[in-house]
Structure formats: structure tokens, C-alpha cells
XYZ file of C-alpha atoms in Angstrom:
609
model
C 33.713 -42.356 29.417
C 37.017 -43.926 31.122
C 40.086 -45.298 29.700
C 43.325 -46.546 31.464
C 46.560 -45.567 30.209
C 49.909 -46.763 31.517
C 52.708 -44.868 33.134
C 55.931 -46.039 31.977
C 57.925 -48.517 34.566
C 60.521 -46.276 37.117
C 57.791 -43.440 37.236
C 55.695 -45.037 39.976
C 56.580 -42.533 42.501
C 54.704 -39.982 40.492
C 51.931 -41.164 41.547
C 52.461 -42.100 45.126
C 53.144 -45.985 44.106
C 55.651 -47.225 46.312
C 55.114 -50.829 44.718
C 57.728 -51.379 41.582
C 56.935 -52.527 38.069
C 54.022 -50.932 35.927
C 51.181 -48.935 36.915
C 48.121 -47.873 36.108
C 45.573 -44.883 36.261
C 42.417 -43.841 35.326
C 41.882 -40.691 33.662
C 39.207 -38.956 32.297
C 39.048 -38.352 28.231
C 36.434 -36.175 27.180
C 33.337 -37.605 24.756
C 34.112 -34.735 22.269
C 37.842 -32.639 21.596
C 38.057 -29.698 19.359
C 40.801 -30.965 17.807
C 39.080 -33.063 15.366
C 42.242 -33.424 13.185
C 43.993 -34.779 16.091
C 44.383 -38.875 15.860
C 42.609 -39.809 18.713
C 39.839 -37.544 18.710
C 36.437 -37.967 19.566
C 33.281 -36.871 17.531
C 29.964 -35.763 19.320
C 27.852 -38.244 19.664
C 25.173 -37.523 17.276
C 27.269 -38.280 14.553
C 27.476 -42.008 15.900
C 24.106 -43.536 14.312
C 25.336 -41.681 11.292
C 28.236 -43.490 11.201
C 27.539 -46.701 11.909
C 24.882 -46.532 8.353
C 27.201 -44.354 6.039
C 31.376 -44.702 7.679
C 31.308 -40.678 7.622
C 33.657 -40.709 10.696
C 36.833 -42.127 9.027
C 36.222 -39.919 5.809
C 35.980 -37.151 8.316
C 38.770 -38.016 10.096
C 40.647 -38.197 6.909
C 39.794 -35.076 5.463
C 40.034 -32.881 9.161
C 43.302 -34.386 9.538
C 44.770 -33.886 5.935
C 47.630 -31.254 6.760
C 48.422 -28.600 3.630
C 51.950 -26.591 3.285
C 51.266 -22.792 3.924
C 52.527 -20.613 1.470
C 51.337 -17.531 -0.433
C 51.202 -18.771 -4.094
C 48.856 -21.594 -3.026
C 45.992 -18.980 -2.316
C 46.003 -18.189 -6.368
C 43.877 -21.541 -7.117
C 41.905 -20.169 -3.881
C 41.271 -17.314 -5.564
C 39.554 -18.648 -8.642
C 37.772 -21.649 -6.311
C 35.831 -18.906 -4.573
C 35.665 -16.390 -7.373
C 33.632 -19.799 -9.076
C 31.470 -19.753 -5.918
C 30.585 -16.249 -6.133
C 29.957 -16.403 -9.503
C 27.345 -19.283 -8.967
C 25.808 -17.431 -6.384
C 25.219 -14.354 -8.197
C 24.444 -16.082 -11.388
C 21.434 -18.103 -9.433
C 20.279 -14.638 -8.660
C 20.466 -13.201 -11.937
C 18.032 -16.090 -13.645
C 15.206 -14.707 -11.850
C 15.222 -12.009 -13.934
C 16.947 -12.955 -17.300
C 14.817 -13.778 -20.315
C 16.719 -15.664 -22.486
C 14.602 -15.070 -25.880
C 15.081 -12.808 -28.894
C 11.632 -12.143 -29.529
C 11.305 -8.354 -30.402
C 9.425 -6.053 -27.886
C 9.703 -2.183 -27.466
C 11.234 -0.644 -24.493
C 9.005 1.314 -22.107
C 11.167 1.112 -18.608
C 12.830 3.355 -16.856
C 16.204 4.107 -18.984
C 14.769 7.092 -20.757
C 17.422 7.407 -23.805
C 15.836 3.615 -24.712
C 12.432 4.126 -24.656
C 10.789 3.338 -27.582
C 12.943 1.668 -29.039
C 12.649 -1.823 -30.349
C 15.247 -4.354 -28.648
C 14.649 -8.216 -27.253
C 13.461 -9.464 -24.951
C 17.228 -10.716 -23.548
C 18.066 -7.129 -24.015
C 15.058 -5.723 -22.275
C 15.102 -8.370 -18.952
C 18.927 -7.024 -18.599
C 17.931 -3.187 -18.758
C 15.327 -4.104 -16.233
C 18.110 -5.740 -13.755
C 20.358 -3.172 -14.190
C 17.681 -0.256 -13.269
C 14.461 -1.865 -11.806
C 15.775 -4.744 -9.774
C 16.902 -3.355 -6.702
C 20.163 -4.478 -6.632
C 20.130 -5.728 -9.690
C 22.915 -3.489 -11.361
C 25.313 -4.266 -8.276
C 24.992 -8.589 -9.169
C 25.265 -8.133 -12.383
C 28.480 -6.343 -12.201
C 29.322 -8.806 -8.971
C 29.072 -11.728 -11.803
C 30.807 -9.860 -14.233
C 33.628 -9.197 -12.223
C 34.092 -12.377 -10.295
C 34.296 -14.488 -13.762
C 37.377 -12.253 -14.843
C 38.793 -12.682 -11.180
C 38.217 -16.749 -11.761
C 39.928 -16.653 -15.271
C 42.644 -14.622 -13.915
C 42.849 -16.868 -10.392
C 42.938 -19.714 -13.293
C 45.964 -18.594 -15.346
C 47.681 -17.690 -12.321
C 47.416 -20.930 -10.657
C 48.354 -22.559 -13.821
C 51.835 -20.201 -14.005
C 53.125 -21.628 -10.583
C 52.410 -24.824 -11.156
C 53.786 -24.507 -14.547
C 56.592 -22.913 -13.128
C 57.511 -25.069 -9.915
C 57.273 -28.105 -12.192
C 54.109 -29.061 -9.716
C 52.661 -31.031 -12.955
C 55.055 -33.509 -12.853
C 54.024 -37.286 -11.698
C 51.909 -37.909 -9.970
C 49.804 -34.999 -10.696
C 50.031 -35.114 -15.044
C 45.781 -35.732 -14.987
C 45.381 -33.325 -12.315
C 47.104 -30.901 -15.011
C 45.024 -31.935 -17.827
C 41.826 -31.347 -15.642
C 43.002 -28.229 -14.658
C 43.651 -27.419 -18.690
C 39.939 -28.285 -20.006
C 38.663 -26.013 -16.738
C 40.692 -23.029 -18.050
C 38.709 -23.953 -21.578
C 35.734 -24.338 -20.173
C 36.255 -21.175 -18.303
C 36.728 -18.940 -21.172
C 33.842 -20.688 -23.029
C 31.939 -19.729 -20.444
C 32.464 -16.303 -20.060
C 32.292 -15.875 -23.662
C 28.845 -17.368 -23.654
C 27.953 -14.851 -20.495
C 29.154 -12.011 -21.976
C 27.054 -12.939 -25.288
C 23.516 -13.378 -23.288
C 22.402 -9.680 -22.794
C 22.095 -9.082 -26.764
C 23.504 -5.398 -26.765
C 25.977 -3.967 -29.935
C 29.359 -5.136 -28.178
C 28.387 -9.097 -27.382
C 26.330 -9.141 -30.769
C 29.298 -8.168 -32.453
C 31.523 -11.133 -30.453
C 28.859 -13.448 -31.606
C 29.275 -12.224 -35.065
C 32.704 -12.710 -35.380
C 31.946 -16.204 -34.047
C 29.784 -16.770 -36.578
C 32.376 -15.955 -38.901
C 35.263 -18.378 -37.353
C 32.341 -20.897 -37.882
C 32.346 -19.929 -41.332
C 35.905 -20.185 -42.034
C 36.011 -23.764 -41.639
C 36.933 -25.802 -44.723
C 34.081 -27.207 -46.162
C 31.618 -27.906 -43.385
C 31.647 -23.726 -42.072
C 28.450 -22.884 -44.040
C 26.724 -26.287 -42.044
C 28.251 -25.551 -38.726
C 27.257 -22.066 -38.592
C 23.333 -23.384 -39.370
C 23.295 -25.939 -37.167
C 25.100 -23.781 -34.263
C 22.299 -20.470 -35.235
C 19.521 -22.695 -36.214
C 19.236 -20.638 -39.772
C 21.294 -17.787 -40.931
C 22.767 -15.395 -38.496
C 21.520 -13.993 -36.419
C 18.642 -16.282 -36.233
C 16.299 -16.318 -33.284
C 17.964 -19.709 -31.486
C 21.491 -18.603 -30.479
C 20.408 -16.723 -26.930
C 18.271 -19.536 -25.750
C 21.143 -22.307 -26.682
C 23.922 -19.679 -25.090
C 21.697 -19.661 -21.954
C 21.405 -23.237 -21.274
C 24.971 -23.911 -22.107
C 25.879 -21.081 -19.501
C 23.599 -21.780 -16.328
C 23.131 -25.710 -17.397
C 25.645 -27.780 -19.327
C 28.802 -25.630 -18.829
C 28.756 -25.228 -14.868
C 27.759 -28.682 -14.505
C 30.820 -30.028 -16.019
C 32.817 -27.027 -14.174
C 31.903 -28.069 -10.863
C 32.012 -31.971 -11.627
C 36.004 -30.593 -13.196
C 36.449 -28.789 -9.547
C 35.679 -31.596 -7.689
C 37.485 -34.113 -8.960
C 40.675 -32.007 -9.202
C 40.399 -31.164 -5.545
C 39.778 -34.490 -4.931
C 43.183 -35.244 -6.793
C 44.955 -32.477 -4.662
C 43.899 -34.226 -1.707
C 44.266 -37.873 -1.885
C 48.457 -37.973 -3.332
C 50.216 -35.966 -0.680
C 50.145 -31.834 -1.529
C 53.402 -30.573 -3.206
C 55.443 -28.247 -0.965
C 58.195 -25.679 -1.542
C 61.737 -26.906 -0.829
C 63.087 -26.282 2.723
C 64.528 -28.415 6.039
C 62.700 -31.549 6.610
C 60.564 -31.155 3.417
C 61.214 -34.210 0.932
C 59.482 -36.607 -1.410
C 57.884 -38.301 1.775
C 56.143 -36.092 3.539
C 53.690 -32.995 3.621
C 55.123 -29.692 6.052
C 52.203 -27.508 6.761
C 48.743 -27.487 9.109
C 46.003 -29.864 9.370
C 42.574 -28.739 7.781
C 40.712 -28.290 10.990
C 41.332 -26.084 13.067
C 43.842 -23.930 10.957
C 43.496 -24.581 7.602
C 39.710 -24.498 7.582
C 39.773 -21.333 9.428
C 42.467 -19.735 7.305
C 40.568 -20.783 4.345
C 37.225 -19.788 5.584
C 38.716 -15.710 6.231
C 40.144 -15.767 2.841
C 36.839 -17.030 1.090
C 35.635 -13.262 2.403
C 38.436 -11.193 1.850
C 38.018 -12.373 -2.192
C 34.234 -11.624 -1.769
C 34.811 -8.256 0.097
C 36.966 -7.271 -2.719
C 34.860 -8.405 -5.561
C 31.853 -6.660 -3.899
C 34.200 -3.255 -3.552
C 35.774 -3.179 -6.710
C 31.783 -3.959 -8.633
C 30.435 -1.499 -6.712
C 33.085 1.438 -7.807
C 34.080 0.109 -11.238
C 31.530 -0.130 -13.623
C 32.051 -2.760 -16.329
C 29.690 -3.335 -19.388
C 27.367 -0.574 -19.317
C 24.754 -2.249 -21.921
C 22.662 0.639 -22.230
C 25.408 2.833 -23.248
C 26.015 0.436 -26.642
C 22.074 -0.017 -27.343
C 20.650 -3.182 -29.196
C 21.944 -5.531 -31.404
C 21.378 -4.410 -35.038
C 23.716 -6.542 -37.132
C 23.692 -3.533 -39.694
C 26.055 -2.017 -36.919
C 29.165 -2.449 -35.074
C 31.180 -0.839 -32.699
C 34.148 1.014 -33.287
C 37.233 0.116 -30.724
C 35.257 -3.459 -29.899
C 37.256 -6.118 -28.329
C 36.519 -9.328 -26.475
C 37.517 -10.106 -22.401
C 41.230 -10.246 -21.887
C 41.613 -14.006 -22.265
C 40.477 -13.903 -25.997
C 42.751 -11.154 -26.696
C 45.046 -13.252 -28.366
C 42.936 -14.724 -30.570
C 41.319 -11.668 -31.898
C 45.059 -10.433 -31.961
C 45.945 -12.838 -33.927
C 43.201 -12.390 -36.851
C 44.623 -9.067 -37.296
C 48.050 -10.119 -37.546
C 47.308 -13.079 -40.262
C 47.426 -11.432 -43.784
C 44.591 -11.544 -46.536
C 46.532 -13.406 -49.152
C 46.196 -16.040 -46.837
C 42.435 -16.765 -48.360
C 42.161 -17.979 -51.641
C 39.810 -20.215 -53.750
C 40.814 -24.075 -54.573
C 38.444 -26.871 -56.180
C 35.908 -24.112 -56.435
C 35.991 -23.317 -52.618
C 37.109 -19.649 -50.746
C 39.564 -21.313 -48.179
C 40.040 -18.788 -45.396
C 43.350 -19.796 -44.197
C 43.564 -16.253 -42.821
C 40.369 -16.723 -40.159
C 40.552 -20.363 -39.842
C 43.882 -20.638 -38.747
C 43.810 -17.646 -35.766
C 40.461 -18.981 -34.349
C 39.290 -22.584 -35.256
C 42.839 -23.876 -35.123
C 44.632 -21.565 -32.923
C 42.252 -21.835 -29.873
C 42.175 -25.880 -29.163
C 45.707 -25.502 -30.608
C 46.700 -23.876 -27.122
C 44.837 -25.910 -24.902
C 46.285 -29.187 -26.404
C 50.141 -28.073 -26.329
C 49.530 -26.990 -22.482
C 47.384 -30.416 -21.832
C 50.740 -32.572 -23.133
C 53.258 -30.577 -21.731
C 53.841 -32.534 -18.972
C 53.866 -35.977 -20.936
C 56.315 -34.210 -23.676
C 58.939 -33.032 -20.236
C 58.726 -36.364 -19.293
C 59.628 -38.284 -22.100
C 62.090 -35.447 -23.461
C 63.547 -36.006 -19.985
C 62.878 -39.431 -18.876
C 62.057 -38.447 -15.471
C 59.688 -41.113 -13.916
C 59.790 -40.150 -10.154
C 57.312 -39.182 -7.918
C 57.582 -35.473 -7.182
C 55.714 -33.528 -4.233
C 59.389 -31.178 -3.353
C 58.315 -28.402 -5.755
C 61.064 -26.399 -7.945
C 62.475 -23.460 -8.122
C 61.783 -21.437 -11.732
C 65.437 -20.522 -11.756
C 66.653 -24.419 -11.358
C 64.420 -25.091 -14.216
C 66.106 -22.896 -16.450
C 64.450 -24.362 -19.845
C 61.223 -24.448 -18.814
C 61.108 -21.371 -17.342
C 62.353 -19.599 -20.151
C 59.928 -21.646 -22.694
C 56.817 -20.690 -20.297
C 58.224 -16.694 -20.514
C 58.602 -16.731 -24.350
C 54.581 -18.181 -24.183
C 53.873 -14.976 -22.197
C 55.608 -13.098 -24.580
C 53.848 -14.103 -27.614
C 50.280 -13.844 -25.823
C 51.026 -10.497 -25.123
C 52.338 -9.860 -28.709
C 48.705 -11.078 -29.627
C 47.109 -8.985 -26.834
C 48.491 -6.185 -27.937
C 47.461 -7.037 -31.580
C 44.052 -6.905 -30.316
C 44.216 -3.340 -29.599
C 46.242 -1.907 -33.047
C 43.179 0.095 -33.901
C 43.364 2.035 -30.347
C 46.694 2.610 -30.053
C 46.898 3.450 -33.771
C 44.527 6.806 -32.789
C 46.265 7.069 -28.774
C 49.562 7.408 -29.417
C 49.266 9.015 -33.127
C 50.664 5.874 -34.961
C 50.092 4.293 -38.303
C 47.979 1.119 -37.890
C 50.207 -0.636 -40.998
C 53.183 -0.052 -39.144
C 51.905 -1.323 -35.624
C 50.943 -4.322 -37.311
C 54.280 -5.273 -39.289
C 55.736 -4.086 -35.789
C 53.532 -7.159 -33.950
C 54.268 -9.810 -36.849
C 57.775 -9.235 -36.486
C 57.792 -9.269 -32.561
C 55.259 -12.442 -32.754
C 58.779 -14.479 -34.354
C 61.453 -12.686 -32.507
C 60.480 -11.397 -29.226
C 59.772 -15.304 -28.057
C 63.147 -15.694 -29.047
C 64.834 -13.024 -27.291
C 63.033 -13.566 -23.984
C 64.027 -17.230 -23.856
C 67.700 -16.728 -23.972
C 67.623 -13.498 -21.828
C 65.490 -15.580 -19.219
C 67.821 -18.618 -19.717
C 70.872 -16.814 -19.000
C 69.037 -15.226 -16.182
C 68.040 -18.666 -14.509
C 71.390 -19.587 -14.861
C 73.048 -16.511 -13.475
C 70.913 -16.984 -10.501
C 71.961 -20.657 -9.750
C 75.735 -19.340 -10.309
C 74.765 -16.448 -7.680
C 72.934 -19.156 -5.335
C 76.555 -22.206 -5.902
C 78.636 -18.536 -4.598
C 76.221 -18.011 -1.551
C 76.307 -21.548 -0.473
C 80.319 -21.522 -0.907
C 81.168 -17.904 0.360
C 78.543 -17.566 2.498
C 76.178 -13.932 2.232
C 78.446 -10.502 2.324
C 78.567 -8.474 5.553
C 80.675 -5.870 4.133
C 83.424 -5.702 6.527
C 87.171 -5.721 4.840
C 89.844 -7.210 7.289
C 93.908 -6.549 6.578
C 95.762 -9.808 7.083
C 99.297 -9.077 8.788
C 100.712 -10.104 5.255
C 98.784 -7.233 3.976
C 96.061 -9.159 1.724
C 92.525 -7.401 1.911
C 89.144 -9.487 1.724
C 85.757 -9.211 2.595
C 84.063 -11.574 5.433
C 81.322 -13.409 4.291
C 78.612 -15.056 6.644
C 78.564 -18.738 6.252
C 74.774 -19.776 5.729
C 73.283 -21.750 8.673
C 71.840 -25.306 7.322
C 67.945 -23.469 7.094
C 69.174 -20.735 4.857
C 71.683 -23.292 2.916
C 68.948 -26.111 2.735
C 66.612 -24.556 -0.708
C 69.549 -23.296 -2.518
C 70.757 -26.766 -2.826
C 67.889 -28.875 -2.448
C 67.460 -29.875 -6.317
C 68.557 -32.811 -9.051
C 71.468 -32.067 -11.641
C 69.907 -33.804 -14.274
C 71.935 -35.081 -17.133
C 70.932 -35.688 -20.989
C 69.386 -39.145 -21.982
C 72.465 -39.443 -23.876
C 74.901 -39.839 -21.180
C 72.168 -42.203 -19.249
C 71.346 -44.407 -21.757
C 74.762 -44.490 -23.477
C 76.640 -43.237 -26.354
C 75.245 -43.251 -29.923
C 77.837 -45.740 -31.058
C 79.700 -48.997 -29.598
C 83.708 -49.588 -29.040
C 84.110 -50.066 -32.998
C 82.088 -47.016 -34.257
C 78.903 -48.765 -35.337
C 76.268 -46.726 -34.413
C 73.818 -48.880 -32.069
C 69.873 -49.734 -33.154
C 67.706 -46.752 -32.092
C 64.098 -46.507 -32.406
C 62.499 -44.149 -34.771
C 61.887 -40.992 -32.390
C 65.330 -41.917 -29.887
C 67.123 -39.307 -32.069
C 64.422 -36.778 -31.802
C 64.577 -37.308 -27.719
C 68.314 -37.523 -27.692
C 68.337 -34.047 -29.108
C 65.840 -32.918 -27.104
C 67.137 -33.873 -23.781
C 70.335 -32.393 -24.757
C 68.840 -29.153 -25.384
C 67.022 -28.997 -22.029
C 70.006 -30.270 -19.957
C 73.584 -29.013 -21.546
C 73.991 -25.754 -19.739
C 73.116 -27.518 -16.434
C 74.460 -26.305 -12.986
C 74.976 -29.095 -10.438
C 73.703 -28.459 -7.116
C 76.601 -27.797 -4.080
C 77.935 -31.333 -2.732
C 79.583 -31.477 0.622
C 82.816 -31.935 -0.909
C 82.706 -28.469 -2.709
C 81.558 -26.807 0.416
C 84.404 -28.435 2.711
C 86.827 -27.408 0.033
C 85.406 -23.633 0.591
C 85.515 -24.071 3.811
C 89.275 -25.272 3.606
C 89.450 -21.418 1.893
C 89.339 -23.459 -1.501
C 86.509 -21.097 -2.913
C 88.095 -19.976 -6.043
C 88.620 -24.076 -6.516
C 85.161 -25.342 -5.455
C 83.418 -22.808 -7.649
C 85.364 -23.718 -10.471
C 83.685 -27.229 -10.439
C 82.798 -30.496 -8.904
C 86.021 -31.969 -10.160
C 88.065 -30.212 -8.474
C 87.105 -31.433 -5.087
C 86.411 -34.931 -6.322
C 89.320 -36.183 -4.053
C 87.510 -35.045 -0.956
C 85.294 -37.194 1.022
C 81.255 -37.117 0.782
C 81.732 -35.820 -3.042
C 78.643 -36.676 -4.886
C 76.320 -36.637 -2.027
C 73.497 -33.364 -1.465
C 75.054 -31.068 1.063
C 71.174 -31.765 2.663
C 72.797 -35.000 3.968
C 75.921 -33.615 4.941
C 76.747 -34.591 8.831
C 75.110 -31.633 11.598
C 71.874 -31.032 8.870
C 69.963 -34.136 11.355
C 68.313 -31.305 12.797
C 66.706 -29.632 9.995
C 66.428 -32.472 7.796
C 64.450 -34.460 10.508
C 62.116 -31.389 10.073
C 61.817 -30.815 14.182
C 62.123 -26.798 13.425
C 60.442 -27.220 10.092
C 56.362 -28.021 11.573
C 54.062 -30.948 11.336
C 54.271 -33.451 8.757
C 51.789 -35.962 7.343
């Protein structure tokens, strides 16, 4: 295949051209380039007939071309993307075996301790993967293991974007998507964990049955149509299993898909640095790096699922035996993500059930597990819409933030941790009660005080943190970073020389908004003659609110300040704004301050899309 391309007029010589004006050459462009992300690219030609019937080329050239930022914390949703694709692998092998039925056999395999003994038939098909099945034992720890890894890779994922404020328009539905997965996540694994009918998951599916229960007037109905008769009944296996391999990873992977989908059409959010802004992505294209990246890490998470199954065992069913529900285990608690509900029904106190109309209301069940559990998902699925009305920020946002200029936020997603741990903790009373030699009443009262006060604490110790460290970064940027040398002036003064930061270094620490209440926005409360102006019903509310997320704000450096440190006015431009508001280029970022054209144009900074 031949092309012409033009060499540019007053270069004619180059090619031995002693005529003037514009000329031409032929050169050679290869059918196919391995640069596929590359513009003008060519694909092989097989992929032409395809084309012309479907238009793959375009999408491919689309996707192959789509450039993503690099950066560590990205990998997290990585993690729990492939820890889902293990975990459908494995789980594909493990229905081979599985016999999802509770009809009663005896045991006659190879686990000696069991045999004899009457079990089902769920039971029995998972004794005979873990010991018959050549390789059996290794997948079904493999599975085990990469569903905690995928919940973990989940709430992970969800703290940095919680925390870099990467929810924020236009990515509010991606969040909610990303919410109902996390749900749909734990359901899952609690429906996993029930299948192999031994002691510990029948007692998890008897404390189900008892949230069921605690429902206000329709419990006794939910539980029967959810058991298909009294507990335990012979139905709830079978259902679990088709919910787990059917109905549940069905609307998972639909769920993945469409969130990537939404990660990949708006541009990708990127952490703040020279030449990264609103309008534009900093990073590689998918093909070759990206893909290739990607590809290596997909094994590295395999490779260390695989080690840590094979040398950490994790539910040993035949150590627990059967389901009998005339038993339960001592010490029993859920996987880590339901900790804090289970923590939670320990902590709620028994006079919290009482009888009404002729009803047992069991306010002391019902409210840690039917209500507390959607209660969670829902406050983290309107977060984002709550920030941005409380805030009134409308923008597009793909320049990610840092925790500490977030100093609210951060501190309300800290006290969260806080009280989940609380709960977590709670979950454990009995076991720490006998560990460390403790009274189990006192742990308790201990955990429902700290469930009210340690939230509290945290937030203002993280607050004044976050703020301390955008103090520390307005000194940097002023001062510049210590070298600890101390020079004598011929006057005899004494004083450290600091390092002035070079515009890369300066660029994140004051890339970032000083936003300002609704209140001063909008306007005061009242007019000229006191009369307080016509409000609507929640303005108050969001008045307040914005106040309360904004009034300790730190504004960002402006070029003003910074000349007026330069001008060895530090003690003056760190006392405020205002006091270099007579200097020129106040107001405007110090990113657009005259000499940054070099790193704002991003030449240093790496492709952008």
C-alpha cells in the first residue's frame, strides 16, 4: 500500500529537489503497525470483512486508544475485578461436584471421623471435593479466598474514591453502581458460605432466619416463604444455590460491565499534578501499555490467591460436622464484612423487645439487621447527591482530591471506619471476653459507649489533622522545604535556608478550590432593612450545612501570597490572603502564575487524551 505525504515548502533540498515550492514523496506505510492505539494505525486485514458488517474497527480504535492515569491506588478496583474472575472460574469448577439438596444420606467416604454418620447430601458432595476430588480441597479454598480478596478489593476501591472525592459529577451513578455491587457482593458470599450445610453456615442461616423473624408483623410469613416451611426446611440450599451460581452473578457481571463501561466513556479521573486539569486524561493508552500492565497484574492477584489457599486453610467443614439445629458453635462469627452487623445485635439491649397490640416487637434484632444493613448501603448510595446539594457544587470533576483538602469529608468517612470497627469488635466480645481475661458485661458497655463517642473523637482529631496538613503544605509553598543550613547575616540575625519548590513539586499542593458556604454565595439571610428574605423550606437546613462543611476552610496559595514570600514577606503572606491583596495576580491559582507554561502545558507531565 502507498501514500504520498508532503514535505513542508523550504525543505526541498532534503530530498535532492533543486526546483522551489512544495514537494512530494512516496513512502511506504505498512498494512499493519503494532501500535494499534496510535491514530493512524492500521489493522490486519482480516479484520476488514468484519468491519465492514459489524464497525468493530472504530470501537477498537476507541477502546486501544483510550489512555488511563497510572497510579498505585487505581490497581485496588483491579484487585477485586480479577479476584471476581477467579472466583467465577473456580466456582464453574466447583458445580461439577456440588449437590445442592438436603436430602439425608450417611457418610461412607474417605474422612474417617465422619463415617457413618448421617449428614446431606450438600454436606456430603463438599466432603467429597475437599478429599476425593483431586484438587478439589485446593478450589474450594481458591473460591473461598478470592471472594474475601473481592470484598476487600471492593471496600478499598470504594475508600479512595470516597476519599479523593472521585464520586463527584459526572461519576454520582457510577457510585451508586458501585454501592449495590458491594451489596450484592456480601449477599453473595453470605449465600456461598451457607451452601456446604456444616454447624458454622447452618448457624449463619439460623440467625438469618431469625432477622427474618424480627420483622414487624410480616417476620413469621417472610421466614416461610424464604424456607418454604419452618426452619430449617428442606428448600433453603437449593434456593441459596441458584441465587449464588445463577441470579446473583448474573446481575454482578451485568453491574461490572456497565460500571466499566462508565469508567471508560467520561474521561478517567486523575491525581492532581502539572498539566493535569478538568480537560484532559495524563497517563498511557490501553494497548500496548496499559493492556500489558494490566494483563501481569491479573497474575500476580492469581499467583497470590493460589499461594496464600494453598498454605492457609480457611473453613475446614469437616472439623465443625453437620448441621443439627439442636447445636451451635461456640466462638461462631460470620465473614468480616458482616461483622458489624452481628456486632451490632450484641450491642442493642433486650428491653428493646416488648409486646404492643398483642405482638412481641423485636426492636432489639430488627433494628441491627433488617434495618441496619440496607440502612448502610442507602446513606453511602446518596452521599454524593447529599455533598452536592449541601455544597452546591455542579462542576464536572476528573482532577481528583486530596483527603487532607477535603477536611470534612475525610474526617466523616474516618468516624464511619471507626464505628464499623466498634461493631467489628462487638462481634468478637465473647472471644476476647475468655483471651484477654475480661468480663463480657463490661466489654460490651465499653463498645456502646465507644459506638457514640469514638466517631466523635476521630472526626475532630482527623479534622484538625487535615487542616494542620494544608497549614504545613500553605508554609512549604511560601518557605519553600528546609535544608537545614543556618546562615549569620552581618547584622547578626540567624535563619534557616529553605529550598524554594520548583513549579512540579509546588503544582499539587496548590492545585485545589477554596470553597465558600452557600451563605456567602447566595447572599445574606436578610436584606438592607433587616427583613429576613423568602427561603424555601430545607434552604436553612443547607445553609447550616454548608457552613459546617466550609467554615474552617484554608484557601489555596495565590501568586500574590507567594511574591509577597518571595519579597521575604513570609510571616505576612502566611498570615492571610489579605494581606497581600495589594499585590498584583491576587486571586488567581499560583498554577497560572507566569514561568508554570511549561508544566501546565503538561510537555514533562506524559500523554494526554
Amino acid at each position: 500500500m502507498s501514500t504520498t505525504s508532503h514535505v513542508p515548502q523550504g525543505a526541498h533540498h532534503l530530498r535532492g529537489d533543486d526546483s522551489g515550492g512544495e514537494a512530494t514523496t512516496t513512502v511506504t506505510v505498512p498494512p499493519y503497525s503494532s501500535d494499534q492505539g496510535d491514530k493512524d494505525a492500521k489493522f490486519p486485514k482480516v479484520i476488514g470483512p468484519v468491519d465492514e458488517r459489524t464497525g468493530l474497527a472504530a470501537a477498537m480504535r476507541f477502546g486501544l486508544g483510550k489512555v488511563f492515569p497510572d497510579h498505585w491506588s487505581f490497581l485496588l478496583g483491579e484487585i477485586a475485578m480479577y479476584s471476581m474472575v477467579i472466583c467465577l472460574i473456580t466456582g464453574t469448577f466447583l458445580t461439577l461436584w456440588f449437590v445442592p439438596s438436603m436430602g439425608h444420606v450417611t457418610y461412607d467416604g474417605s474422612y474417617v471421623p465422619l463415617k457413618g454418620v448421617g449428614m446431606s447430601e450438600a454436606y456430603a458432595s463438599t466432603l467429597d471435593i475437599s478429599f476425593e476430588v483431586k484438587g478439589g480441597l485446593l478450589m474450594r479454598q481458591l473460591h473461598h479466598w478470592a471472594a474475601l480478596f473481592f470484598v476487600v478489593g471492593i471496600a478499598l476501591h470504594a475508600a479512595r474514591v470516597f476519599f479523593t472525592g472521585a464520586f463527584r459529577k459526572p461519576r454520582e451513578i457510577n457510585w451508586v453502581i458501585g454501592v449495590v455491587l458491594s451489596l450484592l457482593a456480601a449477599i453473595e458470599g453470605f449465600a456461598g458460605y451457607s451452601l456446604p450445610d456444616d454447624l458454622l453456615s447452618g448457624t449463619g442461616i439460623r440467625a438469618m432466619n431469625g432477622f427474618m423473624m424480627s420483622a414487624p408483623i410480616i417476620g413469621t410469613w417472610l421466614t416461610f416463604f424464604v424456607f418454604g416451611g419452618e426452619f430449617p426446611g428442606e428448600m433453603i440450599i437449593p434456593r441459596l444455590y441458584i441465587a449464588h451460581v445463577l441470579l446473583i452473578p448474573a446481575i454482578l457481571v451485568g453491574l461490572f460491565v456497565a460500571h466499566l463501561i462508565l469508567i471508560v466513556l467520561p474521561k478517567h479521573t486523575h491525581y492532581p499534578g502539572p498539566g493535569r486539569t478538568d480537560d484532559n486524561v495524563v497517563g498511557f493508552p490501553v494497548m500496548p501499555v496499559y493492556a500489558a500492565k494490566a494483563g501481569g497484574f491479573f497474575f500476580v492477584v492469581f499467583g497470590i490467591t493460589a499461594l496464600v489457599s494453598a498454605l492457609v486453610q480457611i473453613n475446614p467443614v469437616w472439623v465443625f460436622g453437620p448441621y443439627d439445629p439442636t447445636q451451635v458453635t461456640a466462638g461462631s462469627q460470620p465473614d468480616f464484612y458482616m461483622w458489624f452487623s452481628d456486632g451490632a445485635l450484641r450491642l442493642l439491649p433486650g428491653w428493646l423487645e416488648f409486646s404492643l397490640f398483642g405482638t412481641v416487637w423485636s426492636m432489639n434484632i430488627f433494628l441491627g439487621s433488617l434495618l441496619l444493613l440496607p440502612l448502610v448501603w442507602l446513606i453511602l448510595g446518596i452521599y454524593p447527591f447529599l455533598e452536592a446539594w449541601i455544597t452546591g457544587d455542579r462542576r464536572d470533576h476528573h482532577v481528583l482530591q486530596r483527603p487532607r483538602n477535603a477536611p470534612v469529608r475525610t474526617a466523616i468517612g474516618m468516624a464511619a471506619i471507626s464505628m464499623y470497627l466498634v461493631l467489628a469488635l462487638a462481634c468478637i466480645n465473647d472471644i476476647l471476653a475468655i483471651k484477654l481475661g475480661l468480663s463480657i458485661n463490661d466489654l460490651t458497655v465499653l463498645f456502646r459507649i465507644s459506638f457514640f463517642v469514638l466517631p466523635v473523637i476521630v472526626y475532630f482529631v482527623v479534622k484538625r489533622l487535615c487542616l494542620s496538613l494544608q497549614r504545613h503544605d500553605r508554609e512549604k509553598v511560601l518557605h519553600g522545604s528546609e535544608t537545614g543550613r543556618v546562615v549569620r547575616t552581618p547584622e547578626g540575625r540567624f535563619f534557616e535556608v529553605h529550598e524554594p519548590l520548583d513549579a512540579y513539586e509546588r503544582w499539587p499542593l496548590v492545585y485545589y478550590d477554596t470553597p465558600r458556604p452557600i451563605g456567602e454565595t447566595v447572599g445574606p439571610a436578610s436584606d438592607q432593612h433587616g427583613v429576613r428574605r423568602p427561603l424555601a423550606a430545607a434552604a436553612g437546613l443547607r445553609r447550616a450545612l454548608s457552613s459546617f462543611y466550609y467554615k474552617d476552610s484554608i484557601s489555596a496559595v495565590t501568586p500574590a501570597e507567594l511574591a509577597a514570600a518571595h519579597q521575604h514577606g513570609e510571616h505576612e503572606a502566611l498570615d492571610g490572603p489579605e494581606v497581600a491583596a495589594a499585590i498584583e495576580q491576587h486571586g488567581a491559582p499560583v498554577s497560572e502564575a507566569p514561568g508554570d507554561d511549561y508544566y501546565r502545558d503538561g510537555i514533562k507531565a506524559g500523554r494526554h487524551s
